[in-house]
Structure formats: C-alpha cells, structure tokens
Coordinates of C-alpha atoms in Angstrom, one line a residue:
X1390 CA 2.6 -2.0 -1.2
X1391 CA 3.1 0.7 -4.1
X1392 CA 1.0 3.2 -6.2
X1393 CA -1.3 0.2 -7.2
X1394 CA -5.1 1.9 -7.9
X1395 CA -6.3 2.5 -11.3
X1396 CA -5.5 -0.8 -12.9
X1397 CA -7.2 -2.1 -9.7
X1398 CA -10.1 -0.5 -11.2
X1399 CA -9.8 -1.4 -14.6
X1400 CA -8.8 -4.8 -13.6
X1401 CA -11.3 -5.6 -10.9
X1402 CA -13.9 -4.2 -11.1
X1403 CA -15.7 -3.8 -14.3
X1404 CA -18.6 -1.7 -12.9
X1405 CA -16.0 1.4 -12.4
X1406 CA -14.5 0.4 -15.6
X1407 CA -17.7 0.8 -17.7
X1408 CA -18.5 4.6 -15.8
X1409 CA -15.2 6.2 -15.5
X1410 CA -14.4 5.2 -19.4
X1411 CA -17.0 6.9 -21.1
X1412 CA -16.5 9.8 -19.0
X1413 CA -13.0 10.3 -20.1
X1414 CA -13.7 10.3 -23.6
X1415 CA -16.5 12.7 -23.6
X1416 CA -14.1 15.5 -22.9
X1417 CA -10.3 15.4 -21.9
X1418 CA -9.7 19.1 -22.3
X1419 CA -8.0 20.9 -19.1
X1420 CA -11.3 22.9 -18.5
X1421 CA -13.2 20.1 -18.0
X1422 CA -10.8 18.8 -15.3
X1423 CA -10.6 22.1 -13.4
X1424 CA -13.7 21.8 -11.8
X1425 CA -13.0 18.5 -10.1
X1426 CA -9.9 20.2 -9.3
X1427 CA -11.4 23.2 -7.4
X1428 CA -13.9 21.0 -5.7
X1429 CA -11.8 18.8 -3.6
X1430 CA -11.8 18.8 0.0
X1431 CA -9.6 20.7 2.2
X1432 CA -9.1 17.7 4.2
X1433 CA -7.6 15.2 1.1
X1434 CA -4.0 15.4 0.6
X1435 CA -3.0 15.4 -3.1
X1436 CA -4.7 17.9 -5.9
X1437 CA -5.0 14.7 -8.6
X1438 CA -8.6 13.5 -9.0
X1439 CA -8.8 11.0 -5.9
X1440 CA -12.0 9.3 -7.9
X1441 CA -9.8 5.9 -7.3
X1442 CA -6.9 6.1 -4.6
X1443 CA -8.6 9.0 -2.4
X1444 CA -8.8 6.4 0.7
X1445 CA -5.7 4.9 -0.3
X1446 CA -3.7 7.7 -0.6
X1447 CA -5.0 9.6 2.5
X1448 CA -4.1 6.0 4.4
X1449 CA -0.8 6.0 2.7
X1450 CA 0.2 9.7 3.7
X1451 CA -1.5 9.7 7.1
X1452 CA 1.0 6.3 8.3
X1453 CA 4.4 7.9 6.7
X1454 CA 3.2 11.1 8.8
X1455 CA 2.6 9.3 11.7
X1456 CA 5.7 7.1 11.4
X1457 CA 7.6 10.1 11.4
X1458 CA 6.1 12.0 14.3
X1459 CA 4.1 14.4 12.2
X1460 CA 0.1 15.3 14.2
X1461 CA -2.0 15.6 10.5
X1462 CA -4.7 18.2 10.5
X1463 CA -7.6 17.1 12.2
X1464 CA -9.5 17.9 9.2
X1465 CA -7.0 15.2 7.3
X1466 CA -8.4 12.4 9.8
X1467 CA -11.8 13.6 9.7
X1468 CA -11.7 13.4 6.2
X1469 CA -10.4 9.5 6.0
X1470 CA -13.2 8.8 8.9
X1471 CA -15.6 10.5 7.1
X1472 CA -15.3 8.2 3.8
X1473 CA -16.5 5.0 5.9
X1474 CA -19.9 3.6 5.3
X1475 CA -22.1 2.5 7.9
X1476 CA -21.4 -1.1 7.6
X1477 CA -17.6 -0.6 8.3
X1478 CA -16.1 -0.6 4.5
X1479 CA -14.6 2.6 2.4
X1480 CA -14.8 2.6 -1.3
X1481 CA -11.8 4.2 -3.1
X1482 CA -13.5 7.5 -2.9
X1483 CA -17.2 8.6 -2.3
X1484 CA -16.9 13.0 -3.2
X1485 CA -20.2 13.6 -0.7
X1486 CA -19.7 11.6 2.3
X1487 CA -22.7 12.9 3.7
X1488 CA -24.9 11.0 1.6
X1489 CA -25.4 7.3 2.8
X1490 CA -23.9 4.4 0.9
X1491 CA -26.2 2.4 -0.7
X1492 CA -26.0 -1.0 -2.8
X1493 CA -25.0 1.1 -5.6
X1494 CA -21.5 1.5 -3.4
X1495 CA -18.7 0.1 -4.9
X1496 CA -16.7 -1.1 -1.5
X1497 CA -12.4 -1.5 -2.1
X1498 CA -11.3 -4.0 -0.3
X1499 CA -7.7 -2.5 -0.3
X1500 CA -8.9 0.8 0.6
X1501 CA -10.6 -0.8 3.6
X1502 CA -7.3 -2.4 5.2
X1503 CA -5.3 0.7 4.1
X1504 CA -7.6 3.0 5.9
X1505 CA -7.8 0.2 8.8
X1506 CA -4.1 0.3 9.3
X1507 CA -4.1 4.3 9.2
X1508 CA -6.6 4.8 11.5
X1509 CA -5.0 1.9 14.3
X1510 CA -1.6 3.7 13.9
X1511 CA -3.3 7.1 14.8
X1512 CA -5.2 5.6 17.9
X1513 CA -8.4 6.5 19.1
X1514 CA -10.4 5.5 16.5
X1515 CA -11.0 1.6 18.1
X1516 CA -14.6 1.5 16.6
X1517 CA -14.2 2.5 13.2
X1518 CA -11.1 -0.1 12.7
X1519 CA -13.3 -2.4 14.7
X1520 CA -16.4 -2.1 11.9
X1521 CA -14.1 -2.2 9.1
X1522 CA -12.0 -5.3 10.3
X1523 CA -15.7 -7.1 10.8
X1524 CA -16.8 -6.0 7.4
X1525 CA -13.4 -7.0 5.5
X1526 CA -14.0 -10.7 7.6
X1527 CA -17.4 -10.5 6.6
X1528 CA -16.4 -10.5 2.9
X1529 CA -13.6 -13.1 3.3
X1530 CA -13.4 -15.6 0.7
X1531 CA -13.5 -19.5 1.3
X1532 CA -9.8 -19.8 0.4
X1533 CA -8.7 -17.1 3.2
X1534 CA -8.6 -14.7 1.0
X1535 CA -9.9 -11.4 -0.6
X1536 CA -9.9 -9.8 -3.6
X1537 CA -9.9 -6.0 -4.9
X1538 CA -13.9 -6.0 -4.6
X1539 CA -15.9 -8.2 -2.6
X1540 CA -16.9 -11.5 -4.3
X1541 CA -14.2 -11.1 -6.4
X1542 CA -11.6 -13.5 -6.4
X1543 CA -8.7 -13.7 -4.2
X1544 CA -5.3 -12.1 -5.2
X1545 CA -1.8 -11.7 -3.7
X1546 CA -2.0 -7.9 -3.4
X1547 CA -5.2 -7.7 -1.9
X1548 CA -4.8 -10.4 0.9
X1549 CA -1.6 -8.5 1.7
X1550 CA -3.0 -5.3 2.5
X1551 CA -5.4 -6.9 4.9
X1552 CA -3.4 -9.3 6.3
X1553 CA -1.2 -5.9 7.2
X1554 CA -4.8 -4.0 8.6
X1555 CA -5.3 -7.5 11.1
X1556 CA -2.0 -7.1 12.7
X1557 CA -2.5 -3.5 12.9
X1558 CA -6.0 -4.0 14.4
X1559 CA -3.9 -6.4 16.8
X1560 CA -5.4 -9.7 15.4
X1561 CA -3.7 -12.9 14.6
X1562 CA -4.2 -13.1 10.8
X1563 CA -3.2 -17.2 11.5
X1564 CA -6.3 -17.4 13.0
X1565 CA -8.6 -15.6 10.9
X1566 CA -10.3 -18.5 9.0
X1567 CA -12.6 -18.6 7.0
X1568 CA -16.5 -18.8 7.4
X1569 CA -16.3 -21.8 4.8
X1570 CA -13.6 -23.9 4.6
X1571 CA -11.5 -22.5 7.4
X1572 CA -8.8 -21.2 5.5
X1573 CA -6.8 -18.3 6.8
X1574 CA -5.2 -15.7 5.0
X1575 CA -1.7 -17.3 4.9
X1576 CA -3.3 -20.6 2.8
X1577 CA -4.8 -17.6 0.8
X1578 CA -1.3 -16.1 0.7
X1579 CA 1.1 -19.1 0.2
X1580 CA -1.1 -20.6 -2.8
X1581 CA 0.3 -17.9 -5.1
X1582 CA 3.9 -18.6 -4.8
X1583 CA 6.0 -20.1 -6.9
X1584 CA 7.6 -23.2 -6.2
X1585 CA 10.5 -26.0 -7.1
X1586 CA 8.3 -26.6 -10.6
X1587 CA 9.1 -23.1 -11.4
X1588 CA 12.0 -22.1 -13.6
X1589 CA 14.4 -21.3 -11.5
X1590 CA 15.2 -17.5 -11.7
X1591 CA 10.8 -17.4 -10.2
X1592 CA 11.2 -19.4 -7.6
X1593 CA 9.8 -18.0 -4.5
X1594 CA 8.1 -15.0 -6.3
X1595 CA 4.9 -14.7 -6.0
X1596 CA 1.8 -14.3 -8.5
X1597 CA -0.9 -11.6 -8.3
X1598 CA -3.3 -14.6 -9.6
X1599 CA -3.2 -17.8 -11.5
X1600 CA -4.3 -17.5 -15.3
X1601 CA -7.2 -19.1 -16.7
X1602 CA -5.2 -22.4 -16.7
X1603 CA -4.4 -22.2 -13.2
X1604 CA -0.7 -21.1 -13.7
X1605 CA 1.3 -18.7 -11.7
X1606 CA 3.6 -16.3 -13.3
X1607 CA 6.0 -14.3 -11.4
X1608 CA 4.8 -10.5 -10.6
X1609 CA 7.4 -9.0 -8.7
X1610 CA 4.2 -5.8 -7.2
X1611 CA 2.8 -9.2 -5.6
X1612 CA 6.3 -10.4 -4.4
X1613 CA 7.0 -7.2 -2.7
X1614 CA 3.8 -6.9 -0.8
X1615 CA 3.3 -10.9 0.2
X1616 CA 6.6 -10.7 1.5
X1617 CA 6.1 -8.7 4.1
X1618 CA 2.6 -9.9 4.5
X1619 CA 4.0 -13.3 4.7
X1620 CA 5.4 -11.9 8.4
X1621 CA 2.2 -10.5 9.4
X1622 CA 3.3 -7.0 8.8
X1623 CA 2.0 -3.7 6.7
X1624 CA 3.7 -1.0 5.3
X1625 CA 4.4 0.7 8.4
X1626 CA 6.9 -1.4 9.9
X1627 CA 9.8 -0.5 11.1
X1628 CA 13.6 -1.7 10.4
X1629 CA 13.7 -5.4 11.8
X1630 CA 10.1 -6.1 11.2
X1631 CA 7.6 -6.4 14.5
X1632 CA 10.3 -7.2 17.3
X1633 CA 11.9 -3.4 15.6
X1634 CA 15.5 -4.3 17.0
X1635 CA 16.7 -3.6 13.6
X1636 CA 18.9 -6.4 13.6
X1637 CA 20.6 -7.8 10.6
X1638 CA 19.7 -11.2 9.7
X1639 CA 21.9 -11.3 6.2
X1640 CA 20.8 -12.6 2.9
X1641 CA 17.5 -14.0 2.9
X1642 CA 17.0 -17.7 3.0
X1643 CA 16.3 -19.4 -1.3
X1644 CA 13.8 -22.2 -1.2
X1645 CA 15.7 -25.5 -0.9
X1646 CA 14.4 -27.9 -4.4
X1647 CA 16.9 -30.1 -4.1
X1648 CA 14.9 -32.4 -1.0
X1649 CA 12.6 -33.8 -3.1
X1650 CA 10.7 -30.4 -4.4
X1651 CA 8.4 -28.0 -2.1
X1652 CA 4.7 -27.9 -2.2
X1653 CA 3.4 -23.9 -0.4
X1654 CA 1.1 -25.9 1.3
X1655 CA 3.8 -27.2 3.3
X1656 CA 6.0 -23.7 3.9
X1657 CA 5.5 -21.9 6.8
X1658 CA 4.6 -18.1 6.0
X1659 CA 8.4 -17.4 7.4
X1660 CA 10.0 -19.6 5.2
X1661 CA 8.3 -18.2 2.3
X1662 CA 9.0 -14.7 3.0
X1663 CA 12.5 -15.6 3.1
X1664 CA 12.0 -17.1 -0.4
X1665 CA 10.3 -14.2 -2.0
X1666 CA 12.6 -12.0 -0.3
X1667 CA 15.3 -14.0 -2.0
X1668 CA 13.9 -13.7 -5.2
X1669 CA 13.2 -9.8 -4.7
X1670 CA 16.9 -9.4 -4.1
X1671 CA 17.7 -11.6 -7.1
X1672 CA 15.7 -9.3 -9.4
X1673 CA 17.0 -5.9 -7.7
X1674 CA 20.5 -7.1 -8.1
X1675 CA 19.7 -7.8 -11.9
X1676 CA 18.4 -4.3 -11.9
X1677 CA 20.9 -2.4 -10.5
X1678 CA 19.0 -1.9 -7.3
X1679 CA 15.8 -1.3 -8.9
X1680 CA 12.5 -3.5 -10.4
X1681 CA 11.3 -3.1 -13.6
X1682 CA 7.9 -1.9 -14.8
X1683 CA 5.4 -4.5 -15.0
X1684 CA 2.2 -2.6 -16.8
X1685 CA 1.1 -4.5 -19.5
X1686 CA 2.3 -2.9 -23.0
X1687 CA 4.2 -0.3 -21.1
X1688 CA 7.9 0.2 -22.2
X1689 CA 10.3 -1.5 -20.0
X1690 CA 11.3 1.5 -17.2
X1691 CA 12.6 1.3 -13.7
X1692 CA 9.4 1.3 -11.1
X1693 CA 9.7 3.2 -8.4
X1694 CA 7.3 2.4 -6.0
X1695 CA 7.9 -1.3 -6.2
X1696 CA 11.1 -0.8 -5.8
X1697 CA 10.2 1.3 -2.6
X1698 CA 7.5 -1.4 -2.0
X1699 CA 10.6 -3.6 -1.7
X1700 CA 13.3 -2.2 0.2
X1701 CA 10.1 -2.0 2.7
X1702 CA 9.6 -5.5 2.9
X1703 CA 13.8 -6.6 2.9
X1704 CA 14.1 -3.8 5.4
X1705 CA 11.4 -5.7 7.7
X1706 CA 12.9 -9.1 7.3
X1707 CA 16.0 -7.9 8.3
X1708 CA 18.0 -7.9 5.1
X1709 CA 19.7 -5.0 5.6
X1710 CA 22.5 -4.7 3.0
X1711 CA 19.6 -5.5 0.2
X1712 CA 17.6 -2.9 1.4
X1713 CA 20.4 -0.3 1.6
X1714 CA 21.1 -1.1 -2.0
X1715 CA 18.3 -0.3 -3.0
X1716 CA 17.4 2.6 -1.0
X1717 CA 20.6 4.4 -2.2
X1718 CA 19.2 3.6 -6.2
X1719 CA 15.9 5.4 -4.7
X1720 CA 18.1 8.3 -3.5
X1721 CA 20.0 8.6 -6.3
X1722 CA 17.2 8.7 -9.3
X1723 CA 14.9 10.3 -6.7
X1724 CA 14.6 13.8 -9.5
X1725 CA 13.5 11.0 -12.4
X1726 CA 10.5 10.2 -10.5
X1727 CA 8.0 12.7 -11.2
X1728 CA 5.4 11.4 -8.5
X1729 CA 8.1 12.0 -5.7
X1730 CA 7.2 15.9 -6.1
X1731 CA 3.4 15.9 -5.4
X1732 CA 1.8 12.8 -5.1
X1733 CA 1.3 11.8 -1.3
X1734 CA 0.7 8.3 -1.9
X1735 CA 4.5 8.3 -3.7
X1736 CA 6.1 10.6 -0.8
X1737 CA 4.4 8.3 1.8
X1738 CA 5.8 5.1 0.5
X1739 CA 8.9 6.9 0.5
X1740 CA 9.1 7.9 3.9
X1741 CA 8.0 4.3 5.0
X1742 CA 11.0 2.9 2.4
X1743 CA 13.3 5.3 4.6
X1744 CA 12.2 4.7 7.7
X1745 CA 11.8 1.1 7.2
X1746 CA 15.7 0.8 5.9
X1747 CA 17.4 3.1 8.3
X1748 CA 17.8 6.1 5.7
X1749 CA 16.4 9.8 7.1
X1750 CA 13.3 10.7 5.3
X1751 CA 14.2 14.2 6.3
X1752 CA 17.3 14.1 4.1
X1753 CA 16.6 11.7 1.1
X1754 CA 19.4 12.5 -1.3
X1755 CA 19.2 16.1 0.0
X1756 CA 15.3 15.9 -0.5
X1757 CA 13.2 16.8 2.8
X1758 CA 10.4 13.8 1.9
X1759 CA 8.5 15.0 5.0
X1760 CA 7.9 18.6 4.1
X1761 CA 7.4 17.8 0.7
X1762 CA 4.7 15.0 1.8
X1763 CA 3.1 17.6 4.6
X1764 CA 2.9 20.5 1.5
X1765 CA 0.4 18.1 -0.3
X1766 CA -2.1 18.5 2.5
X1767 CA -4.0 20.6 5.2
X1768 CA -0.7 21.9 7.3
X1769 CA 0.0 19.3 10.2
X1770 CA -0.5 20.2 13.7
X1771 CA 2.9 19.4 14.6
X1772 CA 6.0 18.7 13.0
X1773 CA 8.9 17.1 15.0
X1774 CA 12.3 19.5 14.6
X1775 CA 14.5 18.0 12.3
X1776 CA 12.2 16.6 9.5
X1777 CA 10.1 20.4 9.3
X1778 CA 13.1 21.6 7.0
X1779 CA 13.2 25.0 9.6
X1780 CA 14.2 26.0 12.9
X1781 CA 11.2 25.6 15.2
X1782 CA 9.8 22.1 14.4
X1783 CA 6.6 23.9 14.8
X1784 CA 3.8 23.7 12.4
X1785 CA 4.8 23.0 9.0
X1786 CA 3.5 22.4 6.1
X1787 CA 2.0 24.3 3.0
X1788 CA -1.6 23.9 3.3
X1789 CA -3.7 23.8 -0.1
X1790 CA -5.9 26.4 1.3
X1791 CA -4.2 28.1 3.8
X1792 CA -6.2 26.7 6.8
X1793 CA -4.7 24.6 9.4
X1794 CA -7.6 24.4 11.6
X1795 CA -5.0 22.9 14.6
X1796 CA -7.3 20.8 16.7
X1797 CA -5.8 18.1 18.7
X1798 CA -5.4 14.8 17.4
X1799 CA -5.2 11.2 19.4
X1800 CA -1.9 9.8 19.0
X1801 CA -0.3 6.8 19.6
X1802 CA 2.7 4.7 17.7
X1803 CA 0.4 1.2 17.7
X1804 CA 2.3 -0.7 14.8
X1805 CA 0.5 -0.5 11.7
X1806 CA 1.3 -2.5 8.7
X1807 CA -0.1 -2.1 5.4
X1808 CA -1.8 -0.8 1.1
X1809 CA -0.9 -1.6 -2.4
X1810 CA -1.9 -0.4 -2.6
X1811 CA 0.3 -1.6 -1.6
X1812 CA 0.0 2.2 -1.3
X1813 CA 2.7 3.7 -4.3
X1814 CA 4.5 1.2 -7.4
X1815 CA 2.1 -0.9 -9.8
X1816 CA -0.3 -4.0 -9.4
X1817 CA -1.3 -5.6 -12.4
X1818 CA -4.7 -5.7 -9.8
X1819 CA -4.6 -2.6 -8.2
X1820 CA -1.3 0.2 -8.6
X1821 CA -1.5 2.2 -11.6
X1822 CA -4.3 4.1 -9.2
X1823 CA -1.7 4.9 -6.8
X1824 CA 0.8 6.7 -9.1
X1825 CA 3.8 6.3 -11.0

C-alpha cells in the first residue's frame, strides 16, 4: 500500500492530532528539529522524524530488503521487535521502547500488520507475529473489519494491510470472522466497492469509507491496496501473485452490469479484484501510466506511491502489460520524485513495484533502488552481487553511523504480503505519513 501515515494520524485518530499540532506550532525553526534528528536510533532506517511511520517504514524497508536477498542489520530487526508492546500491537512509533506501554499507548492498527508481515518474511520470529496477529483479531470489528486505531471504524486501507499480515502469518483471512457477527475481512473488504449503481468510469473502485450518508466515492489509494488484498496478498508478493508463476492472465476482468446489476455481497473477493484492477488500469491509462494526487486541497500532481502501490497489485493479479506500463512511467519520472532519494518507505515500495512487475530494482531507470534503500539504514549483513552496485556483493550499504554490528540474522523467503501503508503513496486514512 503507499506512503500512507500522517493523514492516518490526522484522520484517525484525533488523540495524536490534538499533541503533535500544538507541538509544531510552538517552534518550526531547523534548531528545534535537530535534536530529534540526532536522537534517533541506529537501528531505524530513514533520518525523517519517525513520530508516525517509524513501524511502518522499518516494515516497508525490511520486506523490499528481504525480497531482494538483502540480511538487514541485526540491530534493524531488533529495532522493529523492540517497538512491540507486551500485548502483541506496535504503535506508529514509541522513541523509548524500554518503557512499558501503558493505556496511554496509542496502538496502529496498520503498523501492526505491516510489522506482522515483516517479521513472517524474515522468519524466526513465530511468537512475536503470533501475539500481534491475536491482538489485531482481538480488535476486530463486528463487520470483519479494522480501522487505523482500534475501535475506530473499519476502512479499506486498513483491512488491507491486515488481511496481507494473515496470509503472511499463514492464516486464511476467509476464515477469520468476527467475534460478533461472524464477518470476515473480505465482507469488511467487498462492502466498500463500488458497484453497477456507480457512474460508470467508478465502477469496481473502491472507497476508503462511506460518508456520513453512507455513500462510497471512488479513492483510487484504497483501490490499489484492496485489490491486492482482495487475493489474500500484501505488498510483498511476487509477479503472478501467490502461485508466483508469473504468468500473464491479460486485461483484468470489468464488472458485468448488464445481468441485472451486482450487489458486493454477492462477488467473490476474485471477481472483485479483477474489477478494481480494471478500474486501476482505466485510471492509469487516463493518466499516462500514472494516478493522480488524492490529498484533499492539494494541487492535482502525479502520485507516486499509488502509482507504485498499483503496478504492485496488477503485477500480482497477473496483468502484466498494465503493470509494465506503468512501471516504465515510474522509471521514467523516477528523478521528479524527491522521496525516491532518502525515504525508505518510498525506496521499499519501489523495490516491491519492481520486483513485483518483473523490472530489476538493481537498475530502475539506471537507479540502483537497493543501495540507495540499504544507505538509509544500519549497513546490511549481506548484499546479494548484482543489486550491491560493486564487485563483491559483500556488505553494502552506507550506515548512518558507521556501525554494522554484523550479527546473523534468521532468514527465510515465507511470502509476506502487506502496509499502506499501504507502506509509500497517500490514504485519505493513513499515507501522507508514509511520504510523498
């Protein structure tokens, strides 16, 4: 899912809202931010102040690494399994993890099933995924559901991103229902698309949440991450989608209104991926290849990590020829992007748009995304040859402090799915964190 974190905040949860706001305004100068600046941890990739996407964007950068065959610093895991609270959730950011959570803890859903699908990717860390899957079913709304904060209510974005941490977890998010009501995230899911009463450009795009009147208005940040949700699947996911036989399956399948009209209810989660992946290519097409910024009072400007968010979920459906398309806009207008230089949560969803659509990460519009995404954090244990940018395929990677501490790390290429962030591109829920 894409760069989708501060407007999760601002959006969601009012509690952050009313603390980070006045903080802000009592002093903007650079001297004030250089302490935070000097403070963070070794451990976090990134040097922007992680008070909302830490989590996320460690999750984000720790999959593309992992994806690719790069072993993070141990201190890089240590630092995601450090932010975990006792009762199996991660807020978006907690700056001394030594200190217990409390009730005063503000838990992130999204953050949760990002770091879930992280952690399952890098193996070897079966409990932690296994507290934070119980806590995020814990929290589970009586539609199937979740939303950016617990109790909050459900949204596309944010039952994507954990519908991506079950399968990575290796559960069937089918048959996660719900406590009350015995819902499971796909009713959640489904009950935000648009249907046959739509006009006819939306149809089979997805909302982030009905308005106060109960309507549904096309968000393509939602689209992108239900649709690949929508097949069980996170961010991580390779071309083809689970079965990873990178097969091309052509243009993706519109919804049929001409049988009488479609209610969700009765669309399997297949048939309305294919719909919103229809509708995805629709809007791409209209673009040029790209999606258009959807922050509210922002001038209209391509959006990059929605776009990547995207060609991620095409790429897994197997529509290959959209994908490409869009991946080669990506590649081209790479150097307009200003997040694709240091931000790890925009080079991660970058490496995963690559991956996922057959392009090389290692040479992305003659841009090495892997060393630039490795230079953002503690140098990596290991960096396969071909994607360090050198000759060894040794360790690589320019560590903010110089220290690559070069402990082993537990591997293993366990699908992992995710993250709005959905993650780098914007939510009107969650993104704006994440980067643009």
């Amino acid at each position: 899912m894409s760069l989708r974190r501060t407007a999760a905040a601002l959006a969601a949860s009012t509690v952050l809202c009313a603390v980070a706001a006045p903080v802000a305004a009592a002093d903007e100068s650079p001297s004030a931010q250089a302490p935070a600046q000097r403070d963070l941890p070794s451990g976090l990739y990134g040097k922007d102040d992680p008070q909302y996407d830490g989590v996320w964007r460690q999750s984000t950068a720790l999959l593309a690494q992992d994806a690719v065959g790069v072993k993070p610093a141990s201190k890089a895991v240590s630092w995601l399994t450090g932010q975990q609270c006792e009762d199996g959730s991660f807020a978006s950011y907690r700056p001394d993890p030594t200190e217990a959570c409390t009730a005063e803890t503000v838990a992130d859903v999204n953050a949760t099933a990002a770091a879930v699908q992280a952690l399952a990717a890098l193996g070897g860390h079966g409990e932690r995924v296994e507290r934070a899957v119980k806590w995020l079913r814990l929290v589970q709304n009586d539609d199937g559901g979740w939303g950016f904060n617990p109790g909050s209510p459900s949204d596309a974005n944010s039952v994507s991103v954990v519908i991506g941490a079950l399968d990575a977890a290796g559960e069937d998010p089918a048959k996660a229902l719900s406590a009350k009501g015995e819902k499971s995230p796909y009713d959640s899911l489904l009950g935000f698309q648009l249907g046959c009463d739509a006009e006819e450009d939306e149809r089979g795009a997805f909302a982030y949440q009905p308005d106060e009147k109960g309507r549904l208005a096309a968000n393509d940040d939602a689209t992108a991450a239900a649709v690949l949700a929508a097949r069980g699947a996170g961010l991580a996911t390779g071309p083809g989608g689970e079965d990873g036989d990178g097969e091309d399956r052509g243009a993706a399948k519109a919804l049929e209104c001409d049988k009488g009209g479609e209610d969700g209810a009765e669309r399997t989660p297949a048939e309305a991926a294919d719909a919103g992946a229809a509708y995805l290519t629709r809007v791409l097409g209209a673009g040029g290849g790209h999606l258009k910024s959807a922050m509210p009072g922002a001038e209209e400007q391509p959006d990059y990590g929605n776009t990547a968010d995207a060609v991620i979920a095409l790429a897994a459906g197997g529509h290959r020829d959209a994908a490409a398309k869009s991946l080669t806009w990506l590649e081209e207008n790479l150097g307009s992007w200003d997040k694709a230089t240091t931000s790890p949560a925009a080079l991660g969803q970058l490496v995963l748009a690559a991956r996922a659509a057959g392009g090389d990460p290692a040479d992305f519009g003659g841009v090495n995304l892997v060393e630039r995404l490795n230079a953002t954090g503690p140098a990596p244990v290991h960096v396969p040859s071909g994607t360090d940018g050198g000759e060894d395929g040794g360790r690589q990677g320019a560590a903010r402090d110089g220290d690559d501490d070069g402990s082993p790390v537990m591997w293993s290429l366990i699908g992992a799915g995710l993250a709005a962030g959905a993650g780098a591109g914007f939510l009107i829920s969650m993104r704006k964190r994440r980067a643009r």
